[in-house]
Amino acid sequence: MKYLILILIPFISLSQSEVPDEYWLDDSNFENIIHASDAFDDDQQETILVEFWAEFNEENCFAEWSEIENAKYYRVNIADAPQAKKKYKVRMAPTLIIFKGGIKEVMFKAGLDLVLPADLKEIQESINEVNTASKF
C-alpha cells in the first residue's frame, strides 16, 4: 500500500494543480481580465471562468479546467487576491464564477466539506447558457 501511494502522488498533484502561469490572477490583474473583450470584436465580451483556489484544499480543485469550451479559464489563489475574494464574497475554496463582460453570471461554491458540488458537465452547460443569453 505504501508503494502504491508513492507511485500515485505525482499523478494526483500533477492533475490537480498544474495550471500554467498565464492562467493565474491576483488583485493586480483580476478586474482587467474579467472585463476583457474579444480580440476580434471590441463589442463582444468574453466569457471568463474563474476558480478561486486555496493551497490548503488543493486536492479538491477544479482539475478538469483544460476541458472547458467557449470560455477562458483562470485560477486565483485566494491568498493573492483578498480584494477580489471580498468583492465577490468568496467564502469557500474552490469557488467557480462565470463572468460575462465583467458581470458575475453564475457561481459554484464548495460546501462545508470543501468539495465543489458541480461537475464539468454542469459547469459547461452554464457557460453555454451564458453565451447563448448574451447573443440577444
Short mmCIF file of N, CA and C in Angstrom, two decimals:
data_model
loop_
_atom_site.label_atom_id
_atom_site.label_comp_id
_atom_site.label_asym_id
_atom_site.label_seq_id
_atom_site.Cartn_x
_atom_site.Cartn_y
_atom_site.Cartn_z
N MET A 1 0.82 -1.19 0.00
CA MET A 1 0.00 0.00 0.00
C MET A 1 0.87 1.26 0.00
N LYS A 2 1.94 1.23 0.79
CA LYS A 2 2.83 2.38 0.87
C LYS A 2 3.44 2.69 -0.50
N TYR A 3 3.79 1.65 -1.26
CA TYR A 3 4.39 1.87 -2.57
C TYR A 3 3.37 2.38 -3.58
N LEU A 4 2.13 1.92 -3.47
CA LEU A 4 1.09 2.39 -4.35
C LEU A 4 0.87 3.90 -4.15
N ILE A 5 0.84 4.34 -2.92
CA ILE A 5 0.67 5.77 -2.63
C ILE A 5 1.83 6.57 -3.20
N LEU A 6 3.04 6.09 -3.05
CA LEU A 6 4.21 6.79 -3.59
C LEU A 6 4.16 6.89 -5.10
N ILE A 7 3.62 5.88 -5.74
CA ILE A 7 3.51 5.90 -7.20
C ILE A 7 2.44 6.88 -7.64
N LEU A 8 1.33 6.97 -6.92
CA LEU A 8 0.21 7.80 -7.33
C LEU A 8 0.37 9.28 -6.99
N ILE A 9 1.15 9.63 -6.02
CA ILE A 9 1.29 11.02 -5.59
C ILE A 9 1.68 11.97 -6.74
N PRO A 10 2.67 11.66 -7.56
CA PRO A 10 3.00 12.59 -8.65
C PRO A 10 1.85 12.81 -9.63
N PHE A 11 1.05 11.77 -9.89
CA PHE A 11 -0.06 11.92 -10.82
C PHE A 11 -1.20 12.73 -10.22
N ILE A 12 -1.45 12.55 -8.95
CA ILE A 12 -2.51 13.30 -8.28
C ILE A 12 -2.15 14.78 -8.26
N SER A 13 -0.96 15.11 -7.85
CA SER A 13 -0.58 16.52 -7.76
C SER A 13 -0.48 17.16 -9.13
N LEU A 14 -0.05 16.43 -10.15
CA LEU A 14 0.04 16.99 -11.49
C LEU A 14 -1.34 17.31 -12.03
N SER A 15 -2.28 16.39 -11.89
CA SER A 15 -3.61 16.62 -12.45
C SER A 15 -4.38 17.68 -11.67
N GLN A 16 -4.08 17.88 -10.42
CA GLN A 16 -4.85 18.79 -9.59
C GLN A 16 -4.41 20.24 -9.71
N SER A 17 -3.14 20.51 -9.77
CA SER A 17 -2.74 21.90 -9.61
C SER A 17 -1.84 22.46 -10.71
N GLU A 18 -1.54 21.70 -11.72
CA GLU A 18 -0.64 22.18 -12.76
C GLU A 18 -1.37 23.10 -13.74
N VAL A 19 -1.48 24.33 -13.37
CA VAL A 19 -2.08 25.35 -14.22
C VAL A 19 -0.95 26.30 -14.61
N PRO A 20 -0.72 26.50 -15.92
CA PRO A 20 0.37 27.38 -16.35
C PRO A 20 0.25 28.80 -15.77
N ASP A 21 1.37 29.45 -15.62
CA ASP A 21 1.44 30.79 -15.01
C ASP A 21 0.49 31.80 -15.64
N GLU A 22 0.31 31.74 -16.97
CA GLU A 22 -0.52 32.75 -17.63
C GLU A 22 -2.01 32.64 -17.27
N TYR A 23 -2.40 31.57 -16.60
CA TYR A 23 -3.79 31.40 -16.18
C TYR A 23 -4.04 31.80 -14.72
N TRP A 24 -3.03 32.33 -14.05
CA TRP A 24 -3.15 32.74 -12.65
C TRP A 24 -3.43 34.23 -12.56
N LEU A 25 -4.38 34.60 -11.71
CA LEU A 25 -4.71 36.00 -11.48
C LEU A 25 -4.45 36.36 -10.02
N ASP A 26 -4.31 37.67 -9.79
CA ASP A 26 -4.25 38.19 -8.43
C ASP A 26 -4.96 39.55 -8.46
N ASP A 27 -4.92 40.27 -7.38
CA ASP A 27 -5.63 41.55 -7.33
C ASP A 27 -5.12 42.56 -8.35
N SER A 28 -3.87 42.43 -8.78
CA SER A 28 -3.31 43.42 -9.71
C SER A 28 -3.86 43.29 -11.14
N ASN A 29 -4.35 42.12 -11.53
CA ASN A 29 -4.82 41.94 -12.91
C ASN A 29 -6.24 41.39 -13.01
N PHE A 30 -6.87 41.12 -11.88
CA PHE A 30 -8.18 40.45 -11.88
C PHE A 30 -9.23 41.23 -12.66
N GLU A 31 -9.44 42.47 -12.33
CA GLU A 31 -10.51 43.27 -12.97
C GLU A 31 -10.26 43.44 -14.47
N ASN A 32 -9.02 43.65 -14.87
CA ASN A 32 -8.72 43.80 -16.30
C ASN A 32 -9.06 42.54 -17.08
N ILE A 33 -8.79 41.40 -16.51
CA ILE A 33 -9.05 40.13 -17.19
C ILE A 33 -10.55 39.88 -17.30
N ILE A 34 -11.30 40.04 -16.22
CA ILE A 34 -12.72 39.71 -16.31
C ILE A 34 -13.52 40.70 -17.14
N HIS A 35 -12.95 41.87 -17.43
CA HIS A 35 -13.60 42.84 -18.29
C HIS A 35 -13.07 42.80 -19.72
N ALA A 36 -12.31 41.78 -20.06
CA ALA A 36 -11.66 41.69 -21.38
C ALA A 36 -12.70 41.55 -22.49
N SER A 37 -12.36 42.11 -23.66
CA SER A 37 -13.17 41.97 -24.86
C SER A 37 -12.50 40.98 -25.80
N ASP A 38 -13.30 40.45 -26.68
CA ASP A 38 -12.78 39.54 -27.70
C ASP A 38 -11.77 40.31 -28.56
N ALA A 39 -10.68 39.66 -28.89
CA ALA A 39 -9.60 40.31 -29.65
C ALA A 39 -10.06 40.76 -31.03
N PHE A 40 -11.10 40.11 -31.59
CA PHE A 40 -11.54 40.43 -32.93
C PHE A 40 -12.74 41.37 -32.98
N ASP A 41 -13.39 41.55 -31.85
CA ASP A 41 -14.59 42.38 -31.82
C ASP A 41 -14.70 43.04 -30.45
N ASP A 42 -14.41 44.33 -30.39
CA ASP A 42 -14.41 45.04 -29.11
C ASP A 42 -15.77 45.02 -28.42
N ASP A 43 -16.85 44.86 -29.19
CA ASP A 43 -18.18 44.84 -28.60
C ASP A 43 -18.54 43.47 -28.03
N GLN A 44 -17.82 42.46 -28.41
CA GLN A 44 -18.10 41.10 -27.96
C GLN A 44 -17.31 40.80 -26.68
N GLN A 45 -18.01 40.68 -25.58
CA GLN A 45 -17.37 40.39 -24.30
C GLN A 45 -17.09 38.89 -24.18
N GLU A 46 -15.92 38.57 -23.67
CA GLU A 46 -15.55 37.17 -23.49
C GLU A 46 -16.20 36.59 -22.25
N THR A 47 -16.42 35.29 -22.29
CA THR A 47 -16.89 34.57 -21.12
C THR A 47 -15.65 34.07 -20.39
N ILE A 48 -15.60 34.36 -19.11
CA ILE A 48 -14.44 34.02 -18.29
C ILE A 48 -14.89 33.13 -17.14
N LEU A 49 -14.21 32.02 -16.94
CA LEU A 49 -14.44 31.15 -15.80
C LEU A 49 -13.27 31.33 -14.85
N VAL A 50 -13.55 31.76 -13.63
CA VAL A 50 -12.50 31.99 -12.64
C VAL A 50 -12.69 31.01 -11.49
N GLU A 51 -11.63 30.32 -11.16
CA GLU A 51 -11.65 29.44 -10.00
C GLU A 51 -10.89 30.11 -8.86
N PHE A 52 -11.57 30.32 -7.76
CA PHE A 52 -10.90 30.78 -6.54
C PHE A 52 -10.41 29.53 -5.84
N TRP A 53 -9.12 29.45 -5.66
CA TRP A 53 -8.41 28.25 -5.25
C TRP A 53 -7.65 28.51 -3.96
N ALA A 54 -7.47 27.48 -3.18
CA ALA A 54 -6.66 27.61 -1.96
C ALA A 54 -5.70 26.44 -1.87
N GLU A 55 -4.48 26.74 -1.54
CA GLU A 55 -3.46 25.70 -1.47
C GLU A 55 -3.82 24.63 -0.45
N PHE A 56 -4.45 25.02 0.66
CA PHE A 56 -4.80 24.03 1.69
C PHE A 56 -5.84 23.03 1.19
N ASN A 57 -6.58 23.38 0.14
CA ASN A 57 -7.61 22.49 -0.40
C ASN A 57 -7.29 22.11 -1.85
N GLU A 58 -6.05 21.98 -2.12
CA GLU A 58 -5.57 21.67 -3.47
C GLU A 58 -6.19 20.40 -4.05
N GLU A 59 -6.43 19.42 -3.20
CA GLU A 59 -6.96 18.14 -3.69
C GLU A 59 -8.38 18.26 -4.22
N ASN A 60 -9.10 19.31 -3.88
CA ASN A 60 -10.47 19.48 -4.36
C ASN A 60 -10.59 20.56 -5.44
N CYS A 61 -9.48 20.92 -6.06
CA CYS A 61 -9.54 21.95 -7.09
C CYS A 61 -10.32 21.44 -8.31
N PHE A 62 -10.65 22.35 -9.20
CA PHE A 62 -11.35 22.00 -10.44
C PHE A 62 -10.30 21.49 -11.43
N ALA A 63 -10.08 20.19 -11.42
CA ALA A 63 -9.00 19.58 -12.19
C ALA A 63 -9.30 19.49 -13.69
N GLU A 64 -10.55 19.63 -14.08
CA GLU A 64 -10.93 19.47 -15.49
C GLU A 64 -10.94 20.80 -16.25
N TRP A 65 -10.22 21.78 -15.72
CA TRP A 65 -10.22 23.12 -16.31
C TRP A 65 -9.84 23.14 -17.78
N SER A 66 -8.95 22.26 -18.20
CA SER A 66 -8.49 22.27 -19.59
C SER A 66 -9.55 21.77 -20.57
N GLU A 67 -10.62 21.18 -20.08
CA GLU A 67 -11.68 20.66 -20.94
C GLU A 67 -12.82 21.66 -21.17
N ILE A 68 -12.76 22.81 -20.53
CA ILE A 68 -13.78 23.83 -20.69
C ILE A 68 -13.75 24.38 -22.11
N GLU A 69 -14.93 24.56 -22.70
CA GLU A 69 -15.05 25.11 -24.05
C GLU A 69 -15.83 26.41 -24.03
N ASN A 70 -15.52 27.30 -24.95
CA ASN A 70 -16.25 28.56 -25.14
C ASN A 70 -16.14 29.52 -23.96
N ALA A 71 -15.07 29.40 -23.21
CA ALA A 71 -14.78 30.33 -22.11
C ALA A 71 -13.29 30.25 -21.82
N LYS A 72 -12.76 31.34 -21.33
CA LYS A 72 -11.37 31.35 -20.89
C LYS A 72 -11.33 31.02 -19.41
N TYR A 73 -10.39 30.17 -19.02
CA TYR A 73 -10.26 29.75 -17.63
C TYR A 73 -9.10 30.48 -16.97
N TYR A 74 -9.32 30.91 -15.73
CA TYR A 74 -8.26 31.49 -14.91
C TYR A 74 -8.41 30.96 -13.49
N ARG A 75 -7.30 30.93 -12.78
CA ARG A 75 -7.30 30.49 -11.38
C ARG A 75 -6.74 31.61 -10.52
N VAL A 76 -7.34 31.76 -9.34
CA VAL A 76 -6.92 32.78 -8.38
C VAL A 76 -6.61 32.10 -7.06
N ASN A 77 -5.39 32.32 -6.57
CA ASN A 77 -5.07 31.87 -5.22
C ASN A 77 -5.68 32.89 -4.28
N ILE A 78 -6.59 32.46 -3.42
CA ILE A 78 -7.30 33.43 -2.57
C ILE A 78 -6.35 34.22 -1.67
N ALA A 79 -5.18 33.68 -1.40
CA ALA A 79 -4.20 34.41 -0.59
C ALA A 79 -3.60 35.60 -1.35
N ASP A 80 -3.63 35.54 -2.70
CA ASP A 80 -3.06 36.60 -3.53
C ASP A 80 -4.10 37.60 -4.02
N ALA A 81 -5.36 37.38 -3.68
CA ALA A 81 -6.41 38.26 -4.18
C ALA A 81 -7.47 38.54 -3.12
N PRO A 82 -7.07 39.12 -2.00
CA PRO A 82 -8.05 39.38 -0.95
C PRO A 82 -9.16 40.37 -1.37
N GLN A 83 -8.83 41.32 -2.24
CA GLN A 83 -9.86 42.28 -2.68
C GLN A 83 -10.91 41.59 -3.55
N ALA A 84 -10.46 40.77 -4.50
CA ALA A 84 -11.41 40.05 -5.37
C ALA A 84 -12.23 39.07 -4.54
N LYS A 85 -11.57 38.40 -3.61
CA LYS A 85 -12.26 37.46 -2.73
C LYS A 85 -13.38 38.17 -1.96
N LYS A 86 -13.09 39.33 -1.45
CA LYS A 86 -14.08 40.09 -0.69
C LYS A 86 -15.19 40.61 -1.59
N LYS A 87 -14.81 41.19 -2.72
CA LYS A 87 -15.80 41.78 -3.64
C LYS A 87 -16.83 40.76 -4.11
N TYR A 88 -16.37 39.54 -4.40
CA TYR A 88 -17.26 38.51 -4.94
C TYR A 88 -17.74 37.54 -3.86
N LYS A 89 -17.49 37.88 -2.59
CA LYS A 89 -17.99 37.13 -1.44
C LYS A 89 -17.63 35.65 -1.50
N VAL A 90 -16.37 35.39 -1.78
CA VAL A 90 -15.87 34.02 -1.83
C VAL A 90 -15.57 33.59 -0.40
N ARG A 91 -16.28 32.58 0.06
CA ARG A 91 -16.13 32.09 1.42
C ARG A 91 -15.49 30.71 1.48
N MET A 92 -15.58 29.96 0.38
CA MET A 92 -15.05 28.60 0.34
C MET A 92 -14.19 28.43 -0.91
N ALA A 93 -13.25 27.52 -0.81
CA ALA A 93 -12.44 27.18 -1.98
C ALA A 93 -12.53 25.67 -2.16
N PRO A 94 -12.81 25.24 -3.36
CA PRO A 94 -12.91 26.05 -4.58
C PRO A 94 -14.28 26.72 -4.74
N THR A 95 -14.23 27.87 -5.39
CA THR A 95 -15.43 28.57 -5.85
C THR A 95 -15.17 28.93 -7.30
N LEU A 96 -16.12 28.64 -8.17
CA LEU A 96 -16.01 28.99 -9.58
C LEU A 96 -17.06 30.04 -9.90
N ILE A 97 -16.63 31.07 -10.64
CA ILE A 97 -17.55 32.13 -11.06
C ILE A 97 -17.42 32.30 -12.57
N ILE A 98 -18.57 32.33 -13.23
CA ILE A 98 -18.60 32.62 -14.67
C ILE A 98 -18.92 34.10 -14.82
N PHE A 99 -18.03 34.82 -15.52
CA PHE A 99 -18.21 36.25 -15.79
C PHE A 99 -18.47 36.45 -17.27
N LYS A 100 -19.30 37.42 -17.58
CA LYS A 100 -19.51 37.85 -18.96
C LYS A 100 -19.51 39.37 -18.94
N GLY A 101 -18.56 39.97 -19.63
CA GLY A 101 -18.47 41.43 -19.64
C GLY A 101 -18.20 42.01 -18.26
N GLY A 102 -17.50 41.25 -17.42
CA GLY A 102 -17.17 41.72 -16.09
C GLY A 102 -18.27 41.53 -15.07
N ILE A 103 -19.39 40.95 -15.49
CA ILE A 103 -20.52 40.75 -14.60
C ILE A 103 -20.58 39.29 -14.16
N LYS A 104 -20.75 39.09 -12.87
CA LYS A 104 -20.86 37.73 -12.33
C LYS A 104 -22.20 37.15 -12.78
N GLU A 105 -22.14 36.07 -13.54
CA GLU A 105 -23.35 35.44 -14.07
C GLU A 105 -23.77 34.22 -13.26
N VAL A 106 -22.82 33.34 -12.98
CA VAL A 106 -23.11 32.08 -12.29
C VAL A 106 -21.98 31.81 -11.30
N MET A 107 -22.36 31.26 -10.14
CA MET A 107 -21.35 30.95 -9.12
C MET A 107 -21.57 29.52 -8.61
N PHE A 108 -20.49 28.76 -8.55
CA PHE A 108 -20.49 27.43 -7.96
C PHE A 108 -19.52 27.48 -6.78
N LYS A 109 -19.98 27.08 -5.60
CA LYS A 109 -19.08 27.14 -4.46
C LYS A 109 -19.10 25.84 -3.68
N ALA A 110 -17.95 25.53 -3.11
CA ALA A 110 -17.81 24.33 -2.30
C ALA A 110 -18.68 24.45 -1.06
N GLY A 111 -19.09 23.29 -0.57
CA GLY A 111 -19.85 23.25 0.67
C GLY A 111 -18.92 23.18 1.86
N LEU A 112 -19.48 22.89 3.00
CA LEU A 112 -18.67 22.79 4.22
C LEU A 112 -17.64 21.67 4.14
N ASP A 113 -17.89 20.70 3.27
CA ASP A 113 -16.93 19.61 3.08
C ASP A 113 -15.78 20.01 2.15
N LEU A 114 -15.80 21.26 1.65
CA LEU A 114 -14.78 21.83 0.76
C LEU A 114 -14.70 21.13 -0.60
N VAL A 115 -15.79 20.48 -1.00
CA VAL A 115 -15.86 19.81 -2.30
C VAL A 115 -16.82 20.59 -3.19
N LEU A 116 -16.41 20.83 -4.41
CA LEU A 116 -17.25 21.54 -5.38
C LEU A 116 -18.41 20.63 -5.78
N PRO A 117 -19.66 21.08 -5.61
CA PRO A 117 -20.80 20.21 -5.89
C PRO A 117 -21.13 20.06 -7.38
N ALA A 118 -20.50 20.83 -8.23
CA ALA A 118 -20.78 20.79 -9.67
C ALA A 118 -19.69 20.02 -10.40
N ASP A 119 -20.09 19.36 -11.47
CA ASP A 119 -19.11 18.65 -12.30
C ASP A 119 -18.90 19.41 -13.61
N LEU A 120 -18.01 18.88 -14.42
CA LEU A 120 -17.67 19.53 -15.69
C LEU A 120 -18.91 19.76 -16.55
N LYS A 121 -19.78 18.77 -16.63
CA LYS A 121 -20.97 18.87 -17.48
C LYS A 121 -21.85 20.05 -17.04
N GLU A 122 -22.10 20.15 -15.75
CA GLU A 122 -22.95 21.22 -15.24
C GLU A 122 -22.32 22.60 -15.46
N ILE A 123 -21.02 22.69 -15.25
CA ILE A 123 -20.32 23.96 -15.45
C ILE A 123 -20.34 24.34 -16.92
N GLN A 124 -20.09 23.37 -17.81
CA GLN A 124 -20.11 23.65 -19.25
C GLN A 124 -21.50 24.07 -19.70
N GLU A 125 -22.54 23.44 -19.17
CA GLU A 125 -23.91 23.83 -19.52
C GLU A 125 -24.19 25.28 -19.11
N SER A 126 -23.70 25.67 -17.96
CA SER A 126 -23.89 27.05 -17.50
C SER A 126 -23.15 28.03 -18.41
N ILE A 127 -21.95 27.68 -18.82
CA ILE A 127 -21.19 28.52 -19.75
C ILE A 127 -21.96 28.67 -21.06
N ASN A 128 -22.48 27.56 -21.56
CA ASN A 128 -23.23 27.60 -22.82
C ASN A 128 -24.49 28.46 -22.68
N GLU A 129 -25.17 28.39 -21.55
CA GLU A 129 -26.36 29.22 -21.31
C GLU A 129 -26.00 30.70 -21.27
N VAL A 130 -24.90 31.03 -20.60
CA VAL A 130 -24.46 32.43 -20.54
C VAL A 130 -24.12 32.94 -21.94
N ASN A 131 -23.44 32.12 -22.72
CA ASN A 131 -23.07 32.52 -24.07
C ASN A 131 -24.30 32.69 -24.96
N THR A 132 -25.27 31.80 -24.83
CA THR A 132 -26.50 31.88 -25.63
C THR A 132 -27.31 33.12 -25.24
N ALA A 133 -27.44 33.37 -23.96
CA ALA A 133 -28.21 34.52 -23.48
C ALA A 133 -27.61 35.84 -23.95
N SER A 134 -26.30 35.88 -24.06
CA SER A 134 -25.65 37.14 -24.43
C SER A 134 -25.78 37.46 -25.92
N LYS A 135 -26.27 36.52 -26.72
CA LYS A 135 -26.44 36.77 -28.16
C LYS A 135 -27.65 37.65 -28.46
N PHE A 136 -28.53 37.80 -27.49
CA PHE A 136 -29.77 38.54 -27.72
C PHE A 136 -29.68 39.96 -27.26
#
